[in-house]
mmCIF file of C-alpha atoms in Angstrom:
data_model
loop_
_atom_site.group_PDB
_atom_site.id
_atom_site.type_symbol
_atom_site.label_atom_id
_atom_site.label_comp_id
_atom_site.label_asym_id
_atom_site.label_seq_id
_atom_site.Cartn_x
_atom_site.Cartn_y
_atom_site.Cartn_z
ATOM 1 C CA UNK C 1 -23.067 7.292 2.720
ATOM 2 C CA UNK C 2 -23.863 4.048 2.890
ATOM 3 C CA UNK C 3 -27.004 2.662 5.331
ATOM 4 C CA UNK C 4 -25.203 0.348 7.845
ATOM 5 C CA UNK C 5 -22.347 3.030 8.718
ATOM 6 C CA UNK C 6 -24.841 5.993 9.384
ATOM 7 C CA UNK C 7 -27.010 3.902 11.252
ATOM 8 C CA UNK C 8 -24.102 2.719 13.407
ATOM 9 C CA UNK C 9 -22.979 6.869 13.309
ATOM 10 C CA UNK C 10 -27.174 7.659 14.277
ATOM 11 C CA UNK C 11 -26.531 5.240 17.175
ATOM 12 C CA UNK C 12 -23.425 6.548 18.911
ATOM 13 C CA UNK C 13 -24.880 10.084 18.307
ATOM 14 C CA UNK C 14 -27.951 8.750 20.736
ATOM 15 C CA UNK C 15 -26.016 6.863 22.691
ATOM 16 C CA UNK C 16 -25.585 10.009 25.059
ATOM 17 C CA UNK C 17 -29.466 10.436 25.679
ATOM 18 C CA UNK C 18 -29.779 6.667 26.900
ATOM 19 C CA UNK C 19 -29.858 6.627 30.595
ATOM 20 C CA UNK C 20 -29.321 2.997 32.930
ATOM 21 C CA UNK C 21 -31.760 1.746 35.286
ATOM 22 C CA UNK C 22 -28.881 -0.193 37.337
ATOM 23 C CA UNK C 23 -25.227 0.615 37.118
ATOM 24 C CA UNK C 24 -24.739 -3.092 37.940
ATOM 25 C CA UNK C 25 -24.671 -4.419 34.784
ATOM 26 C CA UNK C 26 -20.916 -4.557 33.663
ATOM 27 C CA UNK C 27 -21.267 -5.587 29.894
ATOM 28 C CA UNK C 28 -22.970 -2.535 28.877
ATOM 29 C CA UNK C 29 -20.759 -0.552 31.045
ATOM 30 C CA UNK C 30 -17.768 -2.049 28.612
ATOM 31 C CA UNK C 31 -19.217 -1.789 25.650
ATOM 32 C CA UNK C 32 -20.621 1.889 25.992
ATOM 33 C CA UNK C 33 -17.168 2.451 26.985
ATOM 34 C CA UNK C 34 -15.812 1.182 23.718
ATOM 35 C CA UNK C 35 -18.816 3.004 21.779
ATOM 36 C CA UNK C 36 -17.226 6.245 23.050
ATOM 37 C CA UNK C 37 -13.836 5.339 22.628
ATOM 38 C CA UNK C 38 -14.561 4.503 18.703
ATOM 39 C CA UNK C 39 -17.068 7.423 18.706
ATOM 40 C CA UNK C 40 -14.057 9.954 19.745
ATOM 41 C CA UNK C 41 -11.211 8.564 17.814
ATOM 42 C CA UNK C 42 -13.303 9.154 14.820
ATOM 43 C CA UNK C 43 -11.697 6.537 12.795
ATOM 44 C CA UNK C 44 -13.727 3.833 13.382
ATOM 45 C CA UNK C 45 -11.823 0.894 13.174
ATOM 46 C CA UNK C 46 -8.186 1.589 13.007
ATOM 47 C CA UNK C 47 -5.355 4.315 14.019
ATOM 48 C CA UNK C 48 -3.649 4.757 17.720
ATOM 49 C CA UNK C 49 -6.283 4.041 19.514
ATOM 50 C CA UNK C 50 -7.803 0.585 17.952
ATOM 51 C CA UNK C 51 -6.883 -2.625 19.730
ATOM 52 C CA UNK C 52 -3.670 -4.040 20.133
ATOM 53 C CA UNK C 53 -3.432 -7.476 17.630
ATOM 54 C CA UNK C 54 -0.364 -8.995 16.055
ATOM 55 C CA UNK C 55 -0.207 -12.433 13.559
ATOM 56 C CA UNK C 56 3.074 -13.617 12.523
ATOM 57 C CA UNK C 57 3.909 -17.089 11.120
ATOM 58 C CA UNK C 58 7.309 -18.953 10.286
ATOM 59 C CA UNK C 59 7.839 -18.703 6.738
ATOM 60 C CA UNK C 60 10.924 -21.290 6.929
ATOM 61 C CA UNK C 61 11.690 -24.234 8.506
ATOM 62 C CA UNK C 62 13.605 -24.061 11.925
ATOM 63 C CA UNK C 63 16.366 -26.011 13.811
ATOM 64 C CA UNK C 64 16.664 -23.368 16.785
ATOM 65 C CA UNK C 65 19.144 -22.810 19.729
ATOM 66 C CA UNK C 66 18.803 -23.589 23.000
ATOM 67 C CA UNK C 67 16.984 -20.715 24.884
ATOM 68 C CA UNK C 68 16.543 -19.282 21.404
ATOM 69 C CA UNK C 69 13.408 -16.853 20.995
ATOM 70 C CA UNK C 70 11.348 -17.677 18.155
ATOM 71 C CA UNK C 71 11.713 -15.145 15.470
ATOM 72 C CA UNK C 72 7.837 -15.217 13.410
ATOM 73 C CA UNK C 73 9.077 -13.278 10.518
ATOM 74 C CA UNK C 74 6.044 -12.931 8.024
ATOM 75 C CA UNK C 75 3.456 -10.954 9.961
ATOM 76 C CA UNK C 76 -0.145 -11.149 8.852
ATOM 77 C CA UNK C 77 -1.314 -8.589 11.133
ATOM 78 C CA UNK C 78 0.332 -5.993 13.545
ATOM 79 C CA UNK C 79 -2.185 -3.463 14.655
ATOM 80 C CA UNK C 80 -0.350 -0.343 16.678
ATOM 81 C CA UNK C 81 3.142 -2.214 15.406
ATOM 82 C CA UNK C 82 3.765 -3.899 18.504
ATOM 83 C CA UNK C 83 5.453 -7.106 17.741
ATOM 84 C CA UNK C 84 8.672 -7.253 16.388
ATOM 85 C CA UNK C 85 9.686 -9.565 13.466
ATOM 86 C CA UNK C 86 13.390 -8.550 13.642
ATOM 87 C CA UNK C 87 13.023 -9.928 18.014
ATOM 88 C CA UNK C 88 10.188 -11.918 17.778
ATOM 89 C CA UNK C 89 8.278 -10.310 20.860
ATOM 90 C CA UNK C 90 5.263 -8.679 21.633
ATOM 91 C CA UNK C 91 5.682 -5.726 23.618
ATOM 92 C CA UNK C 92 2.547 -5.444 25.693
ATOM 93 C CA UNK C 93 1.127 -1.414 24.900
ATOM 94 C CA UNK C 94 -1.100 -0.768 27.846
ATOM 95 C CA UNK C 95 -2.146 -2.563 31.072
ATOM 96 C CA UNK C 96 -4.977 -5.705 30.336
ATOM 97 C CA UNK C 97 -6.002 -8.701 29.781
ATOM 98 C CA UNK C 98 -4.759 -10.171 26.547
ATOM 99 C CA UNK C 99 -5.109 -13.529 24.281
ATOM 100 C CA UNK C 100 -2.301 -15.206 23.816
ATOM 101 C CA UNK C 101 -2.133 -18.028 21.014
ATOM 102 C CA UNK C 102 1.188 -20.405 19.567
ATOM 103 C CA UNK C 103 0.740 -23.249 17.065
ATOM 104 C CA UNK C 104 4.123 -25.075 16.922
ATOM 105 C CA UNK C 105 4.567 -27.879 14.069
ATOM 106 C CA UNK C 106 7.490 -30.003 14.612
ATOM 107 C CA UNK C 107 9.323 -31.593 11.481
ATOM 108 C CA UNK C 108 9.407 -35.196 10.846
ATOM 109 C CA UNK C 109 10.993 -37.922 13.555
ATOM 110 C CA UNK C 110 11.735 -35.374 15.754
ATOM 111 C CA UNK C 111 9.890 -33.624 19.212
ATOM 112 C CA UNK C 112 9.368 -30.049 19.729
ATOM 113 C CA UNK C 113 9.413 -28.370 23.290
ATOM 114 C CA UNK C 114 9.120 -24.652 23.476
ATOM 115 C CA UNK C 115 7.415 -22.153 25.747
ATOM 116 C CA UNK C 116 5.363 -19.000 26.012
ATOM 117 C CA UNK C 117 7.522 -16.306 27.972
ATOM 118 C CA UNK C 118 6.590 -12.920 29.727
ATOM 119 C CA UNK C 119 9.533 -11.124 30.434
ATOM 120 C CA UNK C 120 11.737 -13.829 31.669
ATOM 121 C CA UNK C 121 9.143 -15.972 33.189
ATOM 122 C CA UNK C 122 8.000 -19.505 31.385
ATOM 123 C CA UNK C 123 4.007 -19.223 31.423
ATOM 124 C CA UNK C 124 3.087 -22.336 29.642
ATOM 125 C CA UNK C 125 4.685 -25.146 27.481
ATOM 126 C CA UNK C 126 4.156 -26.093 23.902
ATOM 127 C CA UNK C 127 4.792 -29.289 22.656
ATOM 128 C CA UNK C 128 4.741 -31.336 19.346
ATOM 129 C CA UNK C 129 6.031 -34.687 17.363
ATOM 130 C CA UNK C 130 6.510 -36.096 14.032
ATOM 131 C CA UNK C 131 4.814 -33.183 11.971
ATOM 132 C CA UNK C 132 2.271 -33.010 14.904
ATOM 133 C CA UNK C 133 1.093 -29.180 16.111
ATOM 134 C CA UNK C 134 1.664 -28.001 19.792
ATOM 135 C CA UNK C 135 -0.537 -24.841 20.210
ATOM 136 C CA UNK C 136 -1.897 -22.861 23.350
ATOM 137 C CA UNK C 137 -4.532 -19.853 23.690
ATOM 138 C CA UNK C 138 -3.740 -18.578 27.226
ATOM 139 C CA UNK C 139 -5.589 -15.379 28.602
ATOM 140 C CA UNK C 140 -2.723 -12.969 30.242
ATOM 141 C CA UNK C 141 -3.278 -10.261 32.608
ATOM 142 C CA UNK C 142 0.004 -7.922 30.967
ATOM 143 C CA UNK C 143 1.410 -4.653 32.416
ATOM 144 C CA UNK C 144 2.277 -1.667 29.917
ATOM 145 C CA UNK C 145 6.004 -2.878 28.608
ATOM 146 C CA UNK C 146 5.680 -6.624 29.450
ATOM 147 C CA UNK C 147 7.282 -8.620 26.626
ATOM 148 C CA UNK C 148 5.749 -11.695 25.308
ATOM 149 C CA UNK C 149 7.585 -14.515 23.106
ATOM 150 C CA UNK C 150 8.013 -18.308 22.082
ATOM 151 C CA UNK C 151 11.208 -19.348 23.437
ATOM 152 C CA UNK C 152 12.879 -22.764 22.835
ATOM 153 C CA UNK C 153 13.362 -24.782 25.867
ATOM 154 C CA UNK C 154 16.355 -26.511 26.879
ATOM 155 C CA UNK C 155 16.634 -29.597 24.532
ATOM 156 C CA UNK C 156 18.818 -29.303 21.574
ATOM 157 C CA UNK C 157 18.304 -30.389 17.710
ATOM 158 C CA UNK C 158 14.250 -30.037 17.401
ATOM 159 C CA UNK C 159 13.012 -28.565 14.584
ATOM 160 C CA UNK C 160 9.936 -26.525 13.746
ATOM 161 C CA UNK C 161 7.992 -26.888 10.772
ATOM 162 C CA UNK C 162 7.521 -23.054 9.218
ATOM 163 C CA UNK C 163 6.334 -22.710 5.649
ATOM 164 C CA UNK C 164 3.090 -20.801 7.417
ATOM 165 C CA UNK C 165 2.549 -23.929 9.794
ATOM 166 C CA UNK C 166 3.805 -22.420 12.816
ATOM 167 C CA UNK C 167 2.389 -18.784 14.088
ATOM 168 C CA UNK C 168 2.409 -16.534 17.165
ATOM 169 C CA UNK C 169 -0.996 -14.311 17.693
ATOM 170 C CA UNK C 170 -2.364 -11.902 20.387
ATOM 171 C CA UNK C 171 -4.634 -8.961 20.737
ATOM 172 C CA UNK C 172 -5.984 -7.135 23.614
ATOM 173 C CA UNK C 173 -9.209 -7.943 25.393
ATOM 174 C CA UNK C 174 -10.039 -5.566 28.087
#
């Protein structure tokens, strides 16, 4: 076994002999919670119960709809397979805060206007010109079931730039 895992494993087994002074102190409160979590999933860093996290660019360009949800079809990364490249949308696992990012290229001479969506409600705008990038990291608090998306506003004839320049990511926080 190698030296950095059983240390880590020599740590979470001692972990239950260290006491707190103060119960005040909310950081190590969190992160001795996620010590225990990892410590009794056993399968430290992965399965069911590792954190939510989803990458997904646009692997061609784009000339949506009106309204149209973006569809990210190439996904880098969808821990616990909650985004959907056949919808587009995130589908929010379990009540939390969550980080929220969209970078949106636009293709030459034209402007780009889309938005971030939960459940039918616009959150925040995206915008972009000439090749330019629109992109947005916005902290969310979600509910279990909420679904997240890119949506195209209402303008008509924009395009977005995919070829891996455009991408939807999120992953839970707490």
């Amino acid at each position: 076994m190698a030296i950095l895992p059983l240390l880590i494993m020599t740590s979470l087994n001692n972990i239950c002999n260290f006491t707190f002074i103060t119960t005040e102190n909310e950081i190590v409160e969190d992160l001795l919670n996620v010590i225990f979590k990892l410590k009794k999933s056993k399968c430290y860093g992965g399965g069911q119960t590792s954190i939510p996290a989803f990458t997904a660019t646009l692997s061609k360009d784009l000339t949506p709809q009106i309204n149209e949800i973006i569809i990210f079809d190439s996904v880098k990364t969808n821990v616990g397979g909650h985004y959907s490249s056949s919808t587009g949308i995130f589908t929010s696992p379990r009540n939390g805060l969550y980080m929220i990012s969209a970078t949106m290229r636009s293709t030459a001479t034209k402007h780009l206007h889309c938005e971030l969506m939960v459940n039918e409600g616009m959150k925040v705008k995206i915008f972009g010109t000439n090749y330019s990038t629109g992109t947005i990291s916005v902290v969310l608090l979600l509910k279990t079931g909420d679904k997240v998306s890119i949506k195209k506003d209402h303008r008509s004839g924009e395009g977005i730039l995919g070829r891996e320049w455009s991408m939807f990511s999120g992953y839970f926080i707490a």
